[in-house]
Short mmCIF file of C-alpha atoms and ligand atoms in Angstrom, two decimals:
data_model
loop_
_atom_site.label_atom_id
_atom_site.label_comp_id
_atom_site.label_asym_id
_atom_site.label_seq_id
_atom_site.Cartn_x
_atom_site.Cartn_y
_atom_site.Cartn_z
CA MET A 20 34.57 -3.71 -6.71
CA LYS A 21 33.50 -1.12 -9.24
CA THR A 22 29.79 -1.23 -10.07
CA THR A 23 28.89 -1.82 -13.70
CA TYR A 24 25.45 -0.27 -13.56
CA ASN A 25 24.07 3.22 -13.20
CA LEU A 26 21.48 3.35 -10.42
CA ARG A 27 19.82 6.59 -11.57
CA SER A 28 19.09 5.12 -15.01
CA ILE A 29 17.59 2.02 -13.37
CA ALA A 30 15.36 4.28 -11.25
CA ALA A 31 14.29 6.18 -14.39
CA LYS A 32 13.38 2.89 -16.08
CA ALA A 33 11.36 1.75 -13.07
CA ILE A 34 9.45 5.03 -13.07
CA SER A 35 8.77 4.66 -16.79
CA GLN A 36 7.36 1.17 -16.19
CA VAL A 37 4.98 2.62 -13.59
CA LEU A 38 3.92 5.77 -15.43
CA ASP A 39 3.97 4.58 -19.04
CA GLN A 40 3.12 0.91 -18.65
CA GLY A 41 0.84 1.05 -15.60
CA GLN A 42 2.82 -1.48 -13.54
CA SER A 43 3.07 -1.20 -9.78
CA LEU A 44 6.43 -0.39 -8.20
CA SER A 45 6.24 -3.50 -6.05
CA THR A 46 6.01 -5.62 -9.23
CA VAL A 47 8.75 -3.76 -11.06
CA LEU A 48 11.39 -3.32 -8.34
CA PRO A 49 12.27 -6.93 -7.40
CA GLY A 50 13.37 -7.71 -10.99
CA LEU A 51 15.48 -4.55 -11.23
CA GLN A 52 17.06 -5.10 -7.80
CA LYS A 53 18.37 -8.56 -8.67
CA ASN A 54 21.67 -7.50 -10.19
CA ILE A 55 22.60 -4.66 -7.87
CA SER A 56 24.42 -4.64 -4.55
CA GLU A 57 22.59 -4.88 -1.21
CA LYS A 58 23.68 -1.32 -0.37
CA ASP A 59 22.33 0.10 -3.63
CA ARG A 60 18.96 -1.65 -3.31
CA GLY A 61 17.88 0.69 -0.55
CA LEU A 62 18.95 3.74 -2.55
CA LEU A 63 17.13 2.51 -5.66
CA GLN A 64 13.99 2.06 -3.59
CA GLU A 65 14.36 5.53 -2.09
CA LEU A 66 14.85 7.14 -5.53
CA CYS A 67 11.79 5.39 -7.02
CA PHE A 68 9.41 5.78 -4.09
CA GLY A 69 10.58 9.33 -3.41
CA THR A 70 10.25 10.49 -7.02
CA LEU A 71 6.74 9.06 -7.28
CA ARG A 72 5.79 10.59 -3.93
CA VAL A 73 6.64 14.15 -5.05
CA LEU A 74 6.03 13.72 -8.80
CA PRO A 75 3.93 16.90 -9.32
CA GLN A 76 6.62 19.02 -7.69
CA LEU A 77 9.29 17.61 -10.04
CA GLU A 78 7.00 17.92 -13.07
CA TRP A 79 6.22 21.54 -12.23
CA CYS A 80 9.91 22.42 -11.88
CA LEU A 81 10.78 20.76 -15.19
CA GLN A 82 7.98 22.66 -16.92
CA GLN A 83 9.60 25.90 -15.78
CA LEU A 84 13.07 24.81 -16.89
CA MET A 85 12.38 23.28 -20.29
CA ALA A 86 10.56 24.72 -23.31
CA LYS A 87 9.24 21.26 -24.16
CA PRO A 88 9.45 18.00 -22.26
CA LEU A 89 11.36 14.98 -23.54
CA THR A 90 8.86 12.64 -25.16
CA GLY A 91 8.69 9.45 -27.22
CA LYS A 92 11.88 7.39 -27.13
CA GLN A 93 13.52 10.03 -24.94
CA ARG A 94 10.80 9.88 -22.28
CA THR A 95 12.92 7.84 -19.85
CA LEU A 96 15.38 10.76 -19.84
CA HIS A 97 12.56 12.97 -18.56
CA TYR A 98 12.26 10.60 -15.60
CA LEU A 99 16.05 10.66 -15.21
CA LEU A 100 15.81 14.44 -14.82
CA MET A 101 13.11 13.96 -12.19
CA VAL A 102 15.37 11.54 -10.31
CA GLY A 103 18.11 14.18 -10.53
CA ILE A 104 15.97 16.96 -9.07
CA TYR A 105 14.59 14.60 -6.42
CA GLN A 106 18.11 13.93 -5.16
CA LEU A 107 18.97 17.62 -5.02
CA VAL A 108 15.85 18.56 -3.05
CA HIS A 109 15.04 15.54 -0.91
CA THR A 110 18.21 13.55 -0.20
CA ARG A 111 21.53 14.14 1.54
CA ILE A 112 23.48 12.88 -1.45
CA PRO A 113 26.15 15.53 -2.15
CA ALA A 114 24.98 17.64 -5.11
CA HIS A 115 28.11 17.01 -7.18
CA ALA A 116 27.68 13.22 -6.85
CA ALA A 117 23.93 13.40 -7.59
CA LEU A 118 24.65 15.47 -10.69
CA ALA A 119 27.54 13.36 -11.99
CA GLU A 120 25.69 10.06 -11.53
CA THR A 121 22.48 11.39 -13.10
CA VAL A 122 24.30 12.80 -16.12
CA GLU A 123 26.04 9.42 -16.58
CA GLY A 124 22.56 7.88 -16.53
CA ALA A 125 22.06 9.28 -20.05
CA VAL A 126 24.90 7.05 -21.26
CA ALA A 127 23.40 4.00 -19.54
CA LEU A 128 20.10 4.82 -21.26
CA LYS A 129 21.93 4.88 -24.60
CA ARG A 130 21.45 8.60 -25.13
CA PRO A 131 24.98 9.93 -24.56
CA GLN A 132 24.18 12.87 -26.82
CA LEU A 133 21.76 14.12 -24.13
CA LYS A 134 24.39 14.31 -21.36
CA GLY A 135 24.84 18.04 -21.98
CA LEU A 136 21.09 18.67 -21.78
CA ILE A 137 20.72 16.72 -18.52
CA ASN A 138 23.69 18.53 -17.03
CA GLY A 139 22.40 21.93 -18.17
CA VAL A 140 18.86 21.45 -16.82
CA LEU A 141 20.07 20.17 -13.45
CA ARG A 142 22.59 23.03 -13.05
CA GLN A 143 19.92 25.55 -13.98
CA PHE A 144 17.66 23.94 -11.37
CA GLN A 145 20.41 24.25 -8.75
CA ARG A 146 20.76 27.97 -9.47
CA GLN A 147 17.01 28.61 -9.21
CA GLN A 148 16.12 25.94 -6.65
CA GLU A 149 14.89 28.16 -3.85
CA ASP A 150 12.82 30.42 -6.09
CA LEU A 151 11.28 27.49 -8.00
CA ILE A 152 10.28 25.58 -4.89
CA GLN A 153 8.79 28.72 -3.37
CA ARG A 154 6.71 29.43 -6.51
CA MET A 155 5.58 25.81 -6.70
CA GLU A 156 4.27 26.15 -3.14
CA ASN A 157 1.66 28.60 -4.50
CA THR A 158 0.23 26.06 -6.91
CA ASP A 159 -1.88 22.92 -6.41
CA SER A 160 1.20 20.86 -7.26
CA ARG A 161 2.20 21.31 -3.62
CA TYR A 162 -0.45 18.76 -2.59
CA LEU A 163 1.40 16.09 -4.59
CA HIS A 164 -1.88 14.39 -5.58
CA PRO A 165 -3.73 14.12 -8.91
CA SER A 166 -6.58 16.61 -9.01
CA TRP A 167 -9.35 14.00 -9.34
CA LEU A 168 -8.22 12.34 -6.12
CA LEU A 169 -7.68 15.62 -4.32
CA ASN A 170 -11.25 16.58 -5.21
CA ARG A 171 -12.66 13.30 -3.97
CA ILE A 172 -10.79 13.54 -0.67
CA LYS A 173 -11.91 17.18 -0.21
CA LYS A 174 -15.52 16.21 -0.88
CA ALA A 175 -15.51 13.22 1.47
CA TYR A 176 -13.59 14.98 4.27
CA PRO A 177 -14.25 18.73 4.12
CA GLU A 178 -12.69 19.20 7.59
CA GLN A 179 -9.83 16.70 7.47
CA TRP A 180 -8.65 16.66 3.86
CA GLU A 181 -5.47 18.65 4.51
CA ALA A 182 -4.41 16.34 7.34
CA ILE A 183 -5.09 13.31 5.11
CA ILE A 184 -3.04 14.75 2.26
CA GLU A 185 -0.22 15.57 4.64
CA ALA A 186 -0.23 12.02 6.05
CA ASN A 187 -0.29 10.57 2.52
CA ASN A 188 2.83 12.57 1.67
CA GLN A 189 4.84 11.28 4.61
CA ARG A 190 6.96 8.18 4.89
CA PRO A 191 5.01 5.41 6.60
CA PRO A 192 5.83 4.11 10.07
CA MET A 193 6.90 0.45 10.38
CA TRP A 194 4.45 -1.77 12.25
CA LEU A 195 5.02 -5.33 13.40
CA ARG A 196 2.56 -8.05 14.25
CA VAL A 197 3.71 -10.24 17.09
CA ASN A 198 3.00 -13.94 16.54
CA ARG A 199 0.94 -14.96 19.58
CA ILE A 200 1.96 -18.60 19.10
CA HIS A 201 5.52 -17.72 20.17
CA HIS A 202 5.32 -14.68 22.47
CA SER A 203 2.93 -12.23 24.02
CA ARG A 204 3.32 -8.69 22.73
CA ASP A 205 4.95 -7.60 26.01
CA GLU A 206 7.48 -10.43 25.80
CA TYR A 207 8.43 -9.48 22.26
CA LEU A 208 8.63 -5.80 23.21
CA ALA A 209 11.21 -6.80 25.84
CA LEU A 210 13.16 -8.78 23.21
CA LEU A 211 13.20 -5.72 20.96
CA GLN A 212 14.38 -3.52 23.80
CA ALA A 213 17.19 -5.96 24.59
CA ALA A 214 18.21 -5.72 20.92
CA GLY A 215 18.30 -1.91 21.22
CA ILE A 216 15.14 -1.38 19.10
CA ASP A 217 12.54 1.03 20.52
CA ALA A 218 8.88 0.21 19.88
CA ALA A 219 5.42 1.20 21.12
CA PRO A 220 2.25 -0.92 21.35
CA HIS A 221 -0.92 0.10 19.51
CA PRO A 222 -3.57 1.24 22.00
CA GLU A 223 -6.29 -0.84 20.35
CA TYR A 224 -4.93 -3.61 18.11
CA ALA A 225 -3.74 -6.50 20.24
CA ASP A 226 -0.65 -7.69 18.36
CA ALA A 227 0.62 -4.42 16.87
CA LEU A 228 3.94 -2.75 17.73
CA ARG A 229 5.29 0.39 16.04
CA LEU A 230 9.04 0.69 15.61
CA LEU A 231 10.12 4.22 16.50
CA THR A 232 12.75 3.93 13.75
CA PRO A 233 12.27 1.51 10.85
CA SER A 234 14.64 -1.44 10.96
CA ALA A 235 15.80 -4.17 8.55
CA VAL A 236 13.86 -7.39 9.19
CA SER A 237 17.18 -9.23 9.63
CA GLU A 238 17.72 -7.12 12.80
CA LEU A 239 14.39 -8.21 14.33
CA PRO A 240 14.67 -11.00 16.93
CA GLY A 241 13.34 -14.28 15.51
CA PHE A 242 12.10 -12.89 12.19
CA ALA A 243 13.29 -15.98 10.27
CA GLU A 244 11.66 -18.20 12.90
CA GLY A 245 8.32 -16.47 12.37
CA TRP A 246 8.12 -14.66 15.70
CA VAL A 247 7.01 -11.49 14.00
CA THR A 248 5.59 -10.18 10.70
CA VAL A 249 5.76 -6.71 9.14
CA GLN A 250 2.15 -5.54 8.80
CA ASP A 251 0.42 -2.21 9.24
CA ALA A 252 -1.63 -1.77 12.42
CA SER A 253 -4.88 -0.98 10.61
CA ALA A 254 -4.56 -4.14 8.51
CA GLN A 255 -4.24 -6.08 11.78
CA GLY A 256 -7.46 -4.52 13.05
CA SER A 257 -9.60 -6.48 10.60
CA VAL A 258 -8.61 -9.84 12.12
CA ASP A 259 -9.07 -8.51 15.67
CA LEU A 260 -12.61 -7.64 14.62
CA LEU A 261 -13.20 -11.04 12.99
CA ASP A 262 -12.14 -12.66 16.29
CA PRO A 263 -11.34 -16.12 14.84
CA GLN A 264 -11.70 -19.17 17.09
CA ASP A 265 -10.23 -22.68 16.96
CA GLY A 266 -12.47 -25.14 15.14
CA GLU A 267 -14.31 -22.54 13.05
CA MET A 268 -14.64 -22.81 9.26
CA ILE A 269 -13.26 -19.49 8.03
CA LEU A 270 -13.16 -18.10 4.52
CA ASP A 271 -10.41 -15.55 3.84
CA LEU A 272 -11.51 -14.15 0.49
CA CYS A 273 -9.13 -11.97 -1.55
CA CYS A 274 -6.36 -13.34 0.62
CA ALA A 275 -3.14 -12.67 -1.28
CA PRO A 276 -0.37 -12.12 -0.22
CA GLY A 277 -1.71 -13.72 2.96
CA GLY A 278 -1.10 -11.05 5.61
CA LYS A 279 -4.50 -11.68 7.15
CA THR A 280 -4.58 -15.43 6.47
CA THR A 281 -1.52 -15.88 8.67
CA HIS A 282 -2.89 -13.50 11.30
CA ILE A 283 -6.12 -15.54 11.51
CA LEU A 284 -4.08 -18.72 12.05
CA GLU A 285 -1.79 -17.14 14.64
CA ALA A 286 -4.89 -16.11 16.59
CA ALA A 287 -6.68 -19.46 16.08
CA PRO A 288 -4.18 -22.16 14.97
CA LYS A 289 -6.90 -24.82 14.90
CA ALA A 290 -9.31 -22.91 12.68
CA HIS A 291 -10.00 -24.40 9.22
CA VAL A 292 -9.09 -21.62 6.84
CA LEU A 293 -9.92 -21.57 3.15
CA ALA A 294 -7.83 -18.80 1.56
CA VAL A 295 -8.94 -17.73 -1.93
CA ASP A 296 -7.65 -15.18 -4.42
CA VAL A 297 -8.14 -14.71 -8.14
CA ASP A 298 -4.46 -13.97 -8.80
CA LYS A 299 -2.35 -17.13 -9.17
CA GLN A 300 0.93 -15.22 -9.01
CA ARG A 301 0.01 -13.52 -5.74
CA LEU A 302 -1.04 -16.88 -4.27
CA VAL A 303 2.62 -17.97 -4.41
CA ARG A 304 3.28 -15.33 -1.72
CA VAL A 305 0.44 -16.74 0.43
CA ASN A 306 2.11 -20.15 0.44
CA GLU A 307 5.53 -18.59 1.18
CA ASN A 308 4.11 -16.67 4.13
CA LEU A 309 2.36 -19.76 5.48
CA GLN A 310 5.61 -21.69 5.19
CA ARG A 311 7.72 -19.08 6.98
CA LEU A 312 5.24 -19.06 9.85
CA LYS A 313 4.72 -22.85 9.73
CA LEU A 314 0.94 -22.49 9.46
CA HIS A 315 -1.56 -24.39 7.38
CA ALA A 316 -4.49 -23.20 5.28
CA GLU A 317 -6.30 -24.57 2.23
CA VAL A 318 -5.23 -22.20 -0.54
CA LYS A 319 -7.25 -21.99 -3.74
CA GLN A 320 -7.39 -19.84 -6.82
CA GLY A 321 -10.84 -18.55 -7.62
CA ASP A 322 -13.05 -15.60 -8.38
CA GLY A 323 -14.98 -14.26 -5.40
CA ARG A 324 -17.99 -13.74 -7.65
CA GLU A 325 -18.19 -17.49 -8.39
CA PRO A 326 -17.94 -19.36 -5.09
CA GLN A 327 -19.58 -22.48 -6.52
CA SER A 328 -16.43 -23.16 -8.56
CA TRP A 329 -14.05 -23.18 -5.56
CA ALA A 330 -16.24 -23.88 -2.52
CA GLY A 331 -18.91 -26.20 -3.87
CA ASP A 332 -21.77 -25.98 -1.39
CA ARG A 333 -19.60 -25.15 1.63
CA GLN A 334 -20.73 -22.57 4.15
CA PHE A 335 -18.60 -20.73 6.70
CA ASP A 336 -18.79 -19.61 10.32
CA LYS A 337 -16.78 -16.51 9.49
CA ILE A 338 -15.82 -14.69 6.33
CA LEU A 339 -13.16 -12.04 5.94
CA LEU A 340 -13.63 -10.16 2.68
CA ASP A 341 -10.59 -7.93 2.18
CA ALA A 342 -11.98 -6.51 -1.01
CA PRO A 343 -10.05 -5.25 -4.05
CA CYS A 344 -10.14 -1.46 -3.73
CA SER A 345 -8.58 1.85 -4.74
CA ALA A 346 -5.92 1.49 -1.99
CA THR A 347 -6.29 5.22 -1.32
CA GLY A 348 -5.64 4.55 2.38
CA VAL A 349 -2.12 3.25 1.77
CA ILE A 350 -0.74 5.97 -0.51
CA ARG A 351 2.10 6.75 1.90
CA ARG A 352 3.28 3.12 1.49
CA HIS A 353 2.57 2.92 -2.24
CA PRO A 354 2.83 6.43 -3.74
CA ASP A 355 2.56 4.91 -7.24
CA ILE A 356 -1.16 4.37 -6.51
CA LYS A 357 -1.68 8.09 -7.11
CA TRP A 358 -0.54 7.66 -10.73
CA LEU A 359 -1.89 4.17 -11.42
CA ARG A 360 -5.52 4.81 -10.48
CA ARG A 361 -8.03 6.77 -12.54
CA ASP A 362 -11.18 8.55 -11.41
CA SER A 363 -13.31 6.06 -13.35
CA ASP A 364 -11.76 3.13 -11.41
CA ILE A 365 -13.72 4.02 -8.28
CA ALA A 366 -17.18 3.22 -9.68
CA GLU A 367 -15.78 0.11 -11.34
CA LEU A 368 -14.22 -1.11 -8.07
CA ALA A 369 -17.40 -0.37 -6.13
CA GLY A 370 -19.30 -2.50 -8.68
CA LEU A 371 -16.86 -5.40 -8.28
CA GLN A 372 -17.01 -5.17 -4.47
CA ARG A 373 -20.78 -5.30 -4.59
CA GLU A 374 -20.76 -8.34 -6.88
CA ILE A 375 -18.39 -10.20 -4.54
CA LEU A 376 -20.43 -9.21 -1.46
CA ASP A 377 -23.66 -10.46 -3.04
CA ALA A 378 -22.08 -13.72 -4.23
CA ILE A 379 -20.41 -14.54 -0.93
CA TRP A 380 -23.10 -13.56 1.57
CA PRO A 381 -25.17 -16.77 0.98
CA ARG A 382 -22.03 -18.73 1.99
CA LEU A 383 -22.19 -17.38 5.54
CA LYS A 384 -23.96 -19.70 8.02
CA PRO A 385 -26.90 -18.31 10.05
CA ASN A 386 -25.43 -16.39 13.02
CA GLY A 387 -22.14 -16.27 11.11
CA VAL A 388 -19.90 -13.18 11.06
CA MET A 389 -18.55 -11.36 8.05
CA VAL A 390 -15.94 -8.60 8.16
CA TYR A 391 -15.79 -6.45 5.05
CA ALA A 392 -12.51 -4.54 4.85
CA THR A 393 -10.78 -2.22 2.40
CA CYS A 394 -7.62 -0.11 2.49
CA SER A 395 -9.59 2.73 0.91
CA ILE A 396 -10.67 6.05 2.38
CA LEU A 397 -13.40 6.70 -0.21
CA PRO A 398 -17.03 6.39 0.98
CA GLU A 399 -18.16 4.85 -2.34
CA GLU A 400 -16.16 1.72 -1.49
CA ASN A 401 -16.88 1.80 2.22
CA SER A 402 -19.78 3.33 4.15
CA GLN A 403 -21.92 3.86 1.02
CA GLN A 404 -21.20 0.32 -0.14
CA ILE A 405 -22.25 -1.21 3.18
CA LYS A 406 -25.23 1.09 3.57
CA ALA A 407 -26.61 -0.14 0.24
CA PHE A 408 -25.82 -3.74 1.17
CA LEU A 409 -27.67 -3.46 4.51
CA HIS A 410 -30.62 -1.94 2.72
CA ASP A 411 -30.83 -4.87 0.29
CA HIS A 412 -30.14 -7.58 2.90
CA PRO A 413 -32.45 -7.12 5.89
CA GLU A 414 -31.00 -10.30 7.46
CA ALA A 415 -27.60 -8.56 7.72
CA GLN A 416 -27.01 -6.83 11.06
CA LEU A 417 -24.28 -4.28 11.59
CA VAL A 418 -22.37 -4.83 14.84
CA GLU A 419 -19.51 -3.06 16.68
CA THR A 420 -18.80 -0.81 13.72
CA GLY A 421 -20.63 2.47 13.29
CA SER A 422 -24.32 3.20 12.88
CA LEU A 423 -26.91 2.42 10.23
CA GLU A 424 -26.65 6.03 9.09
CA ASN A 425 -22.87 5.81 8.78
CA PRO A 426 -21.95 2.13 8.85
CA GLY A 427 -18.43 0.81 9.46
CA ARG A 428 -15.30 2.20 11.01
CA GLN A 429 -13.10 4.44 8.89
CA ASN A 430 -9.46 4.78 9.93
CA LEU A 431 -7.60 7.65 8.30
CA PRO A 432 -3.82 7.51 7.77
CA HIS A 433 -1.89 9.07 10.61
CA ALA A 434 1.86 9.43 11.30
CA GLU A 435 1.76 7.56 14.60
CA ASP A 436 -1.06 5.24 13.73
CA GLY A 437 -2.05 2.80 11.02
CA ASP A 438 -2.97 3.27 7.38
CA GLY A 439 -6.30 4.42 6.04
CA PHE A 440 -8.58 1.41 6.41
CA TYR A 441 -12.26 0.56 6.59
CA TYR A 442 -14.05 -2.28 8.35
CA ALA A 443 -17.67 -3.24 8.73
CA LYS A 444 -18.74 -6.24 10.82
CA LEU A 445 -21.98 -7.97 9.85
CA ILE A 446 -23.87 -10.84 11.46
CA LYS A 447 -26.39 -12.92 9.55
CA SER A 448 -29.49 -13.28 11.67
CA ALA A 449 -30.93 -16.80 11.85
CA LYS A 450 -34.27 -17.06 10.03
C1 LIG B 61 -6.37 -5.85 -0.62
S1 LIG B 61 -5.70 -7.18 -1.50
C2 LIG B 61 -5.75 -8.44 -0.31
C3 LIG B 61 -4.71 -8.39 0.78
C4 LIG B 61 -4.72 -9.65 1.65
N1 LIG B 61 -6.03 -9.90 2.22
C5 LIG B 61 -3.71 -9.60 2.77
O1 LIG B 61 -4.07 -9.30 3.90
O2 LIG B 61 -2.53 -9.87 2.53
C6 LIG B 61 -7.03 -7.56 -2.57
C7 LIG B 61 -6.89 -8.89 -3.31
O3 LIG B 61 -8.10 -9.11 -4.04
C8 LIG B 61 -7.79 -9.97 -5.12
N2 LIG B 61 -8.95 -9.96 -6.05
C9 LIG B 61 -9.29 -9.02 -6.95
N3 LIG B 61 -10.43 -9.37 -7.58
C10 LIG B 61 -10.80 -10.56 -7.07
C11 LIG B 61 -11.91 -11.45 -7.32
N4 LIG B 61 -12.84 -11.16 -8.24
N5 LIG B 61 -11.97 -12.59 -6.61
C12 LIG B 61 -11.03 -12.91 -5.70
N6 LIG B 61 -9.97 -12.11 -5.43
C13 LIG B 61 -9.87 -10.96 -6.10
C14 LIG B 61 -6.50 -9.39 -5.64
O4 LIG B 61 -5.79 -10.34 -6.41
C15 LIG B 61 -5.78 -8.99 -4.35
O5 LIG B 61 -4.87 -9.98 -3.96
#
């Protein structure tokens, strides 16, 4: 059957929604993928994620090729050109097909008069490709990060910043979390092997397996039955550290979409879990995930800064606070983060984290355990945040994670390991 849509124009629209309207790709894509074939969904994802991953490279090339960029109502065509160049440099799509489809994208975007321009710019790029890419490699565009973020990463990690940037620019590995209720990790590893899927266990995180080649979830043994969940290894580490036990009252604060809620319940199916998030829409996903895995938690909408309104006077044995953060540790999974965040967001997020920490701490029982986690690599949200908290709360003791001088454990993104993640484990001493 002949397709009635132009995939390149849809990719250009998705990129416009991210860059011009500040929406995240994971919000935008599901709607756009609805009316396209299964086969094309993967390609649309690749075009959008890929273009946003290497955006500065594409922008730099277009600056060299065009006297002035397309703006205003023609801005989406600028993104169409980026999608065109992305295909020529980073995909195996034959150049003639990439060109023809991208040029047709101008018609789908109701700018048929710009077909000639799109064709001309892309052909000019093809002729100069090698020289342009080589010259770009001598500029800061080669880092593929906004300068404010590059500067922050350099400052925080003077020795490791290049390795971090390199990891951020790679495609992420696919990690699974084996559901302990059904199988041990070794048992599931054997099931994967029997299905011809190679995987390796994480050396530290108990339930984590890395697929050597990413696979569709439909290929994974027992995915529909809840035997396994797709979740990064570092994200799994926070629940290992929390060490939930049956019978405990556990608060999972900032829980949506429920990746850690379900992990807590797989590890301790008889724990009483209250899962809270401020975002009603995202809570729908928590309930879906609980249903797929046939687990039960009390799910509530609420603001972490106002526990009275959703917890009354309740206190908890354990609290997992997976705080809202810059997400600078998961850039390889969500390259749009680089263009959605602003420098000023960091201080604002650190302020919000501190407010939630202060509001929730009194809800921890004496001798209770709190794990504070973020998927950030910036010290303002992590070690500096917890250092200040420990200073102001002498009854809070840091355990298993770092020193008072440098509290918490900071994972950095790495090709064969998990995402960038931070955890600090605190115990409330009994008075
Ligand atoms: C890092 S995500 C949580 C991921 C989740 N724990 C998981 O494992 O699937 C951070 C969450 O914090 C929520 N959030 C942001 N501000 C909040 C607030 N003031 N109170 C409660 N939740 C908040 C966001 O809606 C978002 O779902």
